[in-house]
Amino acid sequence: SAVISQKPSRDICQRGTSLTIQCQVDSQVTMMFWYRQQPGQSLTLIATANQGSEATYESGFVIDKFPISRPNLTFSTLTVSNMSPEDSSIYLCSVDLGDHEQYFGPGTRLTVT
Amino acid sequence: QKEVEQNSGPLSVPEGAIASLNCTYSDRGSQSFFWYRQYSGKSPELIMSIYSNGDQEDGRFTAQLNKASQYVSLLIRDSQPSDSATYLCAVPGGSGGGADGLTFGKGTHLIIQP
């Protein structure tokens, strides 16, 4: 597996503001992903973040709302822009270590007031 | 659109018994299947992967795959209270049909009664 960290672990933000979440992994990985887990729900894939290319977004998620950076093989950021209460969720990054096996970071719990 | 279906539960099983969790998937082309365990307030943890028809065993856990029926199951033998968690089934690819990432079921909440 891999050791994955996320910052911040939680935050409370006001509507209309933006928050950038960081994800750091202890080894170089090609594929990183961002997921959202809304309260009481399962995980939904937001986007795939590969180093050296633009992020690929799933249906219902757009770059203007969730810009992603992937500057190197161990780091990625997800920004939640112009937040509304509906963005209150847990945001998780994951890495694919081969054969589609994914390992998750601890998550960032976001509350928008 | 790719879908993964699970009974949300809760599934209540007495300690020491076998817990059986089920999952069906819509994409007949799926080749690999994963079970994650998620404790309340924690992130998902990969516990089993299965890639071919039949059984895959790891300790007290057995994953079973039947591609013809598009059905995956997870058996937990000698259930312990520490097994109480939500179990998520996942297949590769986004729900919109992309090849990367995972599509998850809604998860089954398992309760092991002491």
PDB file of N, CA and C in Angstrom, chain A residues 15-93:
ATOM      1  N   ARG A  15     -20.033  30.278   2.619  1.00  0.00           N
ATOM      2  CA  ARG A  15     -20.461  30.170   1.229  1.00  0.00           C
ATOM      3  C   ARG A  15     -19.828  31.267   0.395  1.00  0.00           C
ATOM      4  N   GLY A  16     -19.529  30.915  -0.842  1.00  0.00           N
ATOM      5  CA  GLY A  16     -18.926  31.869  -1.759  1.00  0.00           C
ATOM      6  C   GLY A  16     -17.413  31.868  -1.751  1.00  0.00           C
ATOM      7  N   THR A  17     -16.818  31.218  -0.758  1.00  0.00           N
ATOM      8  CA  THR A  17     -15.358  31.158  -0.691  1.00  0.00           C
ATOM      9  C   THR A  17     -14.862  29.884  -1.357  1.00  0.00           C
ATOM     10  N   SER A  18     -13.541  29.704  -1.406  1.00  0.00           N
ATOM     11  CA  SER A  18     -12.921  28.521  -2.009  1.00  0.00           C
ATOM     12  C   SER A  18     -11.980  27.884  -1.008  1.00  0.00           C
ATOM     13  N   LEU A  19     -11.809  26.593  -1.142  1.00  0.00           N
ATOM     14  CA  LEU A  19     -10.898  25.837  -0.287  1.00  0.00           C
ATOM     15  C   LEU A  19     -10.055  24.919  -1.161  1.00  0.00           C
ATOM     16  N   THR A  20      -8.764  24.900  -0.903  1.00  0.00           N
ATOM     17  CA  THR A  20      -7.864  23.991  -1.611  1.00  0.00           C
ATOM     18  C   THR A  20      -7.429  22.880  -0.678  1.00  0.00           C
ATOM     19  N   ILE A  21      -7.627  21.654  -1.129  1.00  0.00           N
ATOM     20  CA  ILE A  21      -7.282  20.461  -0.366  1.00  0.00           C
ATOM     21  C   ILE A  21      -6.024  19.848  -0.980  1.00  0.00           C
ATOM     22  N   GLN A  22      -5.091  19.485  -0.130  1.00  0.00           N
ATOM     23  CA  GLN A  22      -3.840  18.913  -0.600  1.00  0.00           C
ATOM     24  C   GLN A  22      -3.800  17.416  -0.325  1.00  0.00           C
ATOM     25  N   CYS A  23      -3.177  16.693  -1.226  1.00  0.00           N
ATOM     26  CA  CYS A  23      -3.001  15.254  -1.082  1.00  0.00           C
ATOM     27  C   CYS A  23      -1.553  14.904  -1.383  1.00  0.00           C
ATOM     28  N   GLN A  24      -0.909  14.240  -0.439  1.00  0.00           N
ATOM     29  CA  GLN A  24       0.504  13.879  -0.567  1.00  0.00           C
ATOM     30  C   GLN A  24       0.647  12.375  -0.385  1.00  0.00           C
ATOM     31  N   VAL A  25       1.402  11.732  -1.268  1.00  0.00           N
ATOM     32  CA  VAL A  25       1.629  10.293  -1.152  1.00  0.00           C
ATOM     33  C   VAL A  25       3.128  10.052  -1.010  1.00  0.00           C
ATOM     34  N   ASP A  26       3.491   8.969  -0.321  1.00  0.00           N
ATOM     35  CA  ASP A  26       4.899   8.753   0.031  1.00  0.00           C
ATOM     36  C   ASP A  26       5.690   8.044  -1.058  1.00  0.00           C
ATOM     37  N   SER A  27       5.086   7.798  -2.209  1.00  0.00           N
ATOM     38  CA  SER A  27       5.804   7.202  -3.322  1.00  0.00           C
ATOM     39  C   SER A  27       5.252   7.774  -4.620  1.00  0.00           C
ATOM     40  N   GLN A  28       6.009   7.615  -5.683  1.00  0.00           N
ATOM     41  CA  GLN A  28       5.561   8.159  -6.959  1.00  0.00           C
ATOM     42  C   GLN A  28       4.467   7.277  -7.559  1.00  0.00           C
ATOM     43  N   VAL A  29       3.383   7.884  -7.948  1.00  0.00           N
ATOM     44  CA  VAL A  29       2.259   7.154  -8.533  1.00  0.00           C
ATOM     45  C   VAL A  29       1.782   7.895  -9.774  1.00  0.00           C
ATOM     46  N   THR A  30       1.369   7.132 -10.759  1.00  0.00           N
ATOM     47  CA  THR A  30       0.902   7.738 -11.994  1.00  0.00           C
ATOM     48  C   THR A  30      -0.506   8.309 -11.834  1.00  0.00           C
ATOM     49  N   MET A  31      -1.373   7.511 -11.247  1.00  0.00           N
ATOM     50  CA  MET A  31      -2.785   7.873 -11.228  1.00  0.00           C
ATOM     51  C   MET A  31      -3.237   8.232  -9.812  1.00  0.00           C
ATOM     52  N   MET A  32      -3.806   9.431  -9.703  1.00  0.00           N
ATOM     53  CA  MET A  32      -4.440   9.868  -8.467  1.00  0.00           C
ATOM     54  C   MET A  32      -5.877  10.260  -8.789  1.00  0.00           C
ATOM     55  N   PHE A  33      -6.713  10.149  -7.808  1.00  0.00           N
ATOM     56  CA  PHE A  33      -8.132  10.406  -8.008  1.00  0.00           C
ATOM     57  C   PHE A  33      -8.683  11.240  -6.856  1.00  0.00           C
ATOM     58  N   TRP A  34      -9.750  11.944  -7.158  1.00  0.00           N
ATOM     59  CA  TRP A  34     -10.499  12.679  -6.144  1.00  0.00           C
ATOM     60  C   TRP A  34     -11.933  12.186  -6.124  1.00  0.00           C
ATOM     61  N   TYR A  35     -12.437  11.936  -4.899  1.00  0.00           N
ATOM     62  CA  TYR A  35     -13.798  11.470  -4.692  1.00  0.00           C
ATOM     63  C   TYR A  35     -14.503  12.395  -3.706  1.00  0.00           C
ATOM     64  N   ARG A  36     -15.810  12.353  -3.778  1.00  0.00           N
ATOM     65  CA  ARG A  36     -16.651  13.045  -2.806  1.00  0.00           C
ATOM     66  C   ARG A  36     -17.543  12.022  -2.134  1.00  0.00           C
ATOM     67  N   GLN A  37     -17.721  12.177  -0.833  1.00  0.00           N
ATOM     68  CA  GLN A  37     -18.662  11.332  -0.105  1.00  0.00           C
ATOM     69  C   GLN A  37     -19.586  12.246   0.674  1.00  0.00           C
ATOM     70  N   GLN A  38     -20.783  12.421   0.171  1.00  0.00           N
ATOM     71  CA  GLN A  38     -21.769  13.270   0.834  1.00  0.00           C
ATOM     72  C   GLN A  38     -22.319  12.538   2.049  1.00  0.00           C
ATOM     73  N   PRO A  39     -22.876  13.276   2.992  1.00  0.00           N
ATOM     74  CA  PRO A  39     -23.329  12.665   4.252  1.00  0.00           C
ATOM     75  C   PRO A  39     -24.245  11.470   4.025  1.00  0.00           C
ATOM     76  N   GLY A  40     -23.872  10.347   4.626  1.00  0.00           N
ATOM     77  CA  GLY A  40     -24.677   9.141   4.531  1.00  0.00           C
ATOM     78  C   GLY A  40     -24.665   8.462   3.172  1.00  0.00           C
ATOM     79  N   GLN A  41     -23.793   8.906   2.287  1.00  0.00           N
ATOM     80  CA  GLN A  41     -23.761   8.362   0.920  1.00  0.00           C
ATOM     81  C   GLN A  41     -22.464   7.617   0.655  1.00  0.00           C
ATOM     82  N   SER A  42     -22.429   7.006  -0.523  1.00  0.00           N
ATOM     83  CA  SER A  42     -21.223   6.311  -0.936  1.00  0.00           C
ATOM     84  C   SER A  42     -20.272   7.287  -1.631  1.00  0.00           C
ATOM     85  N   LEU A  43     -19.202   6.764  -2.176  1.00  0.00           N
ATOM     86  CA  LEU A  43     -18.205   7.608  -2.821  1.00  0.00           C
ATOM     87  C   LEU A  43     -18.573   7.843  -4.281  1.00  0.00           C
ATOM     88  N   THR A  44     -18.333   9.066  -4.734  1.00  0.00           N
ATOM     89  CA  THR A  44     -18.539   9.429  -6.127  1.00  0.00           C
ATOM     90  C   THR A  44     -17.242   9.992  -6.681  1.00  0.00           C
ATOM     91  N   LEU A  45     -16.812   9.463  -7.805  1.00  0.00           N
ATOM     92  CA  LEU A  45     -15.582   9.931  -8.431  1.00  0.00           C
ATOM     93  C   LEU A  45     -15.781  11.319  -9.015  1.00  0.00           C
ATOM     94  N   ILE A  46     -14.902  12.246  -8.633  1.00  0.00           N
ATOM     95  CA  ILE A  46     -14.947  13.591  -9.192  1.00  0.00           C
ATOM     96  C   ILE A  46     -14.098  13.649 -10.459  1.00  0.00           C
ATOM     97  N   ALA A  47     -12.828  13.230 -10.335  1.00  0.00           N
ATOM     98  CA  ALA A  47     -11.917  13.360 -11.472  1.00  0.00           C
ATOM     99  C   ALA A  47     -10.691  12.490 -11.270  1.00  0.00           C
ATOM    100  N   THR A  48     -10.032  12.225 -12.387  1.00  0.00           N
ATOM    101  CA  THR A  48      -8.741  11.543 -12.419  1.00  0.00           C
ATOM    102  C   THR A  48      -7.663  12.593 -12.655  1.00  0.00           C
ATOM    103  N   ALA A  49      -6.607  12.552 -11.853  1.00  0.00           N
ATOM    104  CA  ALA A  49      -5.526  13.538 -11.959  1.00  0.00           C
ATOM    105  C   ALA A  49      -4.233  12.821 -12.306  1.00  0.00           C
ATOM    106  N   ASN A  50      -3.794  12.961 -13.536  1.00  0.00           N
ATOM    107  CA  ASN A  50      -2.533  12.366 -13.966  1.00  0.00           C
ATOM    108  C   ASN A  50      -1.509  13.459 -14.181  1.00  0.00           C
ATOM    109  N   GLN A  51      -0.293  13.198 -13.755  1.00  0.00           N
ATOM    110  CA  GLN A  51       0.773  14.186 -13.884  1.00  0.00           C
ATOM    111  C   GLN A  51       1.080  14.459 -15.342  1.00  0.00           C
ATOM    112  N   GLY A  52       1.165  15.739 -15.669  1.00  0.00           N
ATOM    113  CA  GLY A  52       1.524  16.114 -17.030  1.00  0.00           C
ATOM    114  C   GLY A  52       0.357  16.245 -17.976  1.00  0.00           C
ATOM    115  N   SER A  53      -0.844  16.067 -17.486  1.00  0.00           N
ATOM    116  CA  SER A  53      -2.011  16.213 -18.354  1.00  0.00           C
ATOM    117  C   SER A  53      -3.153  16.845 -17.567  1.00  0.00           C
ATOM    118  N   GLU A  54      -4.133  17.324 -18.285  1.00  0.00           N
ATOM    119  CA  GLU A  54      -5.305  17.915 -17.639  1.00  0.00           C
ATOM    120  C   GLU A  54      -6.104  16.823 -16.918  1.00  0.00           C
ATOM    121  N   ALA A  55      -6.722  17.208 -15.836  1.00  0.00           N
ATOM    122  CA  ALA A  55      -7.580  16.265 -15.118  1.00  0.00           C
ATOM    123  C   ALA A  55      -8.777  15.877 -15.975  1.00  0.00           C
ATOM    124  N   THR A  56      -9.235  14.661 -15.792  1.00  0.00           N
ATOM    125  CA  THR A  56     -10.418  14.166 -16.501  1.00  0.00           C
ATOM    126  C   THR A  56     -11.574  14.115 -15.525  1.00  0.00           C
ATOM    127  N   TYR A  57     -12.636  14.848 -15.826  1.00  0.00           N
ATOM    128  CA  TYR A  57     -13.754  14.981 -14.907  1.00  0.00           C
ATOM    129  C   TYR A  57     -14.890  14.032 -15.261  1.00  0.00           C
ATOM    130  N   GLU A  58     -15.556  13.539 -14.215  1.00  0.00           N
ATOM    131  CA  GLU A  58     -16.736  12.703 -14.405  1.00  0.00           C
ATOM    132  C   GLU A  58     -17.944  13.589 -14.695  1.00  0.00           C
ATOM    133  N   SER A  59     -18.964  12.952 -15.226  1.00  0.00           N
ATOM    134  CA  SER A  59     -20.194  13.668 -15.522  1.00  0.00           C
ATOM    135  C   SER A  59     -20.733  14.321 -14.260  1.00  0.00           C
ATOM    136  N   GLY A  60     -21.096  15.588 -14.366  1.00  0.00           N
ATOM    137  CA  GLY A  60     -21.633  16.329 -13.231  1.00  0.00           C
ATOM    138  C   GLY A  60     -20.608  17.159 -12.486  1.00  0.00           C
ATOM    139  N   PHE A  61     -19.347  17.021 -12.849  1.00  0.00           N
ATOM    140  CA  PHE A  61     -18.269  17.777 -12.215  1.00  0.00           C
ATOM    141  C   PHE A  61     -17.521  18.553 -13.294  1.00  0.00           C
ATOM    142  N   VAL A  62     -17.230  19.832 -13.009  1.00  0.00           N
ATOM    143  CA  VAL A  62     -16.593  20.681 -14.011  1.00  0.00           C
ATOM    144  C   VAL A  62     -15.367  21.347 -13.428  1.00  0.00           C
ATOM    145  N   ILE A  63     -14.457  21.683 -14.309  1.00  0.00           N
ATOM    146  CA  ILE A  63     -13.173  22.243 -13.898  1.00  0.00           C
ATOM    147  C   ILE A  63     -13.322  23.583 -13.203  1.00  0.00           C
ATOM    148  N   ASP A  64     -14.284  24.384 -13.604  1.00  0.00           N
ATOM    149  CA  ASP A  64     -14.450  25.700 -12.985  1.00  0.00           C
ATOM    150  C   ASP A  64     -14.826  25.568 -11.513  1.00  0.00           C
ATOM    151  N   LYS A  65     -15.553  24.525 -11.176  1.00  0.00           N
ATOM    152  CA  LYS A  65     -16.002  24.315  -9.805  1.00  0.00           C
ATOM    153  C   LYS A  65     -14.955  23.551  -8.994  1.00  0.00           C
ATOM    154  N   PHE A  66     -14.274  22.596  -9.632  1.00  0.00           N
ATOM    155  CA  PHE A  66     -13.323  21.725  -8.935  1.00  0.00           C
ATOM    156  C   PHE A  66     -11.982  21.691  -9.678  1.00  0.00           C
ATOM    157  N   PRO A  67     -11.278  22.806  -9.753  1.00  0.00           N
ATOM    158  CA  PRO A  67      -9.976  22.760 -10.420  1.00  0.00           C
ATOM    159  C   PRO A  67      -9.002  21.875  -9.671  1.00  0.00           C
ATOM    160  N   ILE A  68      -8.212  21.143 -10.422  1.00  0.00           N
ATOM    161  CA  ILE A  68      -7.272  20.170  -9.876  1.00  0.00           C
ATOM    162  C   ILE A  68      -5.890  20.462 -10.426  1.00  0.00           C
ATOM    163  N   SER A  69      -4.901  20.333  -9.552  1.00  0.00           N
ATOM    164  CA  SER A  69      -3.517  20.402 -10.015  1.00  0.00           C
ATOM    165  C   SER A  69      -2.819  19.100  -9.720  1.00  0.00           C
ATOM    166  N   ARG A  70      -1.824  18.780 -10.537  1.00  0.00           N
ATOM    167  CA  ARG A  70      -1.015  17.567 -10.328  1.00  0.00           C
ATOM    168  C   ARG A  70       0.405  17.899 -10.782  1.00  0.00           C
ATOM    169  N   PRO A  71       1.132  18.653  -9.939  1.00  0.00           N
ATOM    170  CA  PRO A  71       2.437  19.151 -10.368  1.00  0.00           C
ATOM    171  C   PRO A  71       3.529  18.095 -10.432  1.00  0.00           C
ATOM    172  N   ASN A  72       3.384  17.004  -9.689  1.00  0.00           N
ATOM    173  CA  ASN A  72       4.390  15.944  -9.720  1.00  0.00           C
ATOM    174  C   ASN A  72       3.733  14.612  -9.367  1.00  0.00           C
ATOM    175  N   LEU A  73       4.549  13.570  -9.255  1.00  0.00           N
ATOM    176  CA  LEU A  73       4.008  12.218  -9.083  1.00  0.00           C
ATOM    177  C   LEU A  73       3.650  11.875  -7.644  1.00  0.00           C
ATOM    178  N   THR A  74       3.825  12.814  -6.715  1.00  0.00           N
ATOM    179  CA  THR A  74       3.495  12.533  -5.318  1.00  0.00           C
ATOM    180  C   THR A  74       2.486  13.503  -4.728  1.00  0.00           C
ATOM    181  N   PHE A  75       1.959  14.408  -5.497  1.00  0.00           N
ATOM    182  CA  PHE A  75       1.169  15.498  -4.930  1.00  0.00           C
ATOM    183  C   PHE A  75       0.051  15.920  -5.880  1.00  0.00           C
ATOM    184  N   SER A  76      -1.100  16.279  -5.274  1.00  0.00           N
ATOM    185  CA  SER A  76      -2.211  16.817  -6.046  1.00  0.00           C
ATOM    186  C   SER A  76      -3.024  17.733  -5.150  1.00  0.00           C
ATOM    187  N   THR A  77      -3.710  18.676  -5.753  1.00  0.00           N
ATOM    188  CA  THR A  77      -4.644  19.519  -5.023  1.00  0.00           C
ATOM    189  C   THR A  77      -5.998  19.536  -5.720  1.00  0.00           C
ATOM    190  N   LEU A  78      -7.031  19.668  -4.914  1.00  0.00           N
ATOM    191  CA  LEU A  78      -8.401  19.860  -5.384  1.00  0.00           C
ATOM    192  C   LEU A  78      -8.911  21.141  -4.754  1.00  0.00           C
ATOM    193  N   THR A  79      -9.429  22.036  -5.552  1.00  0.00           N
ATOM    194  CA  THR A  79     -10.040  23.253  -5.034  1.00  0.00           C
ATOM    195  C   THR A  79     -11.545  23.152  -5.196  1.00  0.00           C
ATOM    196  N   VAL A  80     -12.255  23.458  -4.148  1.00  0.00           N
ATOM    197  CA  VAL A  80     -13.710  23.558  -4.211  1.00  0.00           C
ATOM    198  C   VAL A  80     -14.022  25.056  -4.262  1.00  0.00           C
ATOM    199  N   SER A  81     -14.564  25.505  -5.378  1.00  0.00           N
ATOM    200  CA  SER A  81     -14.705  26.936  -5.641  1.00  0.00           C
ATOM    201  C   SER A  81     -16.122  27.422  -5.387  1.00  0.00           C
ATOM    202  N   ASN A  82     -16.208  28.690  -5.008  1.00  0.00           N
ATOM    203  CA  ASN A  82     -17.514  29.331  -4.845  1.00  0.00           C
ATOM    204  C   ASN A  82     -18.481  28.402  -4.111  1.00  0.00           C
ATOM    205  N   MET A  83     -18.098  28.036  -2.910  1.00  0.00           N
ATOM    206  CA  MET A  83     -18.798  26.979  -2.182  1.00  0.00           C
ATOM    207  C   MET A  83     -20.215  27.353  -1.760  1.00  0.00           C
ATOM    208  N   SER A  84     -21.053  26.340  -1.741  1.00  0.00           N
ATOM    209  CA  SER A  84     -22.415  26.453  -1.219  1.00  0.00           C
ATOM    210  C   SER A  84     -22.605  25.330  -0.194  1.00  0.00           C
ATOM    211  N   PRO A  85     -23.654  25.400   0.615  1.00  0.00           N
ATOM    212  CA  PRO A  85     -23.871  24.335   1.608  1.00  0.00           C
ATOM    213  C   PRO A  85     -23.940  22.938   0.985  1.00  0.00           C
ATOM    214  N   GLU A  86     -24.358  22.846  -0.280  1.00  0.00           N
ATOM    215  CA  GLU A  86     -24.439  21.549  -0.949  1.00  0.00           C
ATOM    216  C   GLU A  86     -23.057  20.920  -1.173  1.00  0.00           C
ATOM    217  N   ASP A  87     -22.021  21.703  -1.026  1.00  0.00           N
ATOM    218  CA  ASP A  87     -20.654  21.178  -1.171  1.00  0.00           C
ATOM    219  C   ASP A  87     -20.137  20.563   0.122  1.00  0.00           C
ATOM    220  N   SER A  88     -20.916  20.626   1.176  1.00  0.00           N
ATOM    221  CA  SER A  88     -20.518  20.006   2.439  1.00  0.00           C
ATOM    222  C   SER A  88     -20.430  18.505   2.242  1.00  0.00           C
ATOM    223  N   SER A  89     -19.239  17.967   2.387  1.00  0.00           N
ATOM    224  CA  SER A  89     -18.963  16.563   2.090  1.00  0.00           C
ATOM    225  C   SER A  89     -17.615  16.203   2.677  1.00  0.00           C
ATOM    226  N   ILE A  90     -17.296  14.932   2.548  1.00  0.00           N
ATOM    227  CA  ILE A  90     -15.929  14.485   2.761  1.00  0.00           C
ATOM    228  C   ILE A  90     -15.292  14.332   1.384  1.00  0.00           C
ATOM    229  N   TYR A  91     -14.110  14.907   1.228  1.00  0.00           N
ATOM    230  CA  TYR A  91     -13.381  14.810  -0.032  1.00  0.00           C
ATOM    231  C   TYR A  91     -12.162  13.914   0.201  1.00  0.00           C
ATOM    232  N   LEU A  92     -12.029  12.919  -0.657  1.00  0.00           N
ATOM    233  CA  LEU A  92     -10.973  11.924  -0.486  1.00  0.00           C
ATOM    234  C   LEU A  92     -10.111  11.837  -1.737  1.00  0.00           C
ATOM    235  N   CYS A  93      -8.832  11.744  -1.531  1.00  0.00           N
ATOM    236  CA  CYS A  93      -7.954  11.415  -2.657  1.00  0.00           C
ATOM    237  C   CYS A  93      -7.566   9.950  -2.559  1.00  0.00           C
TER     238      CYS A  93
END
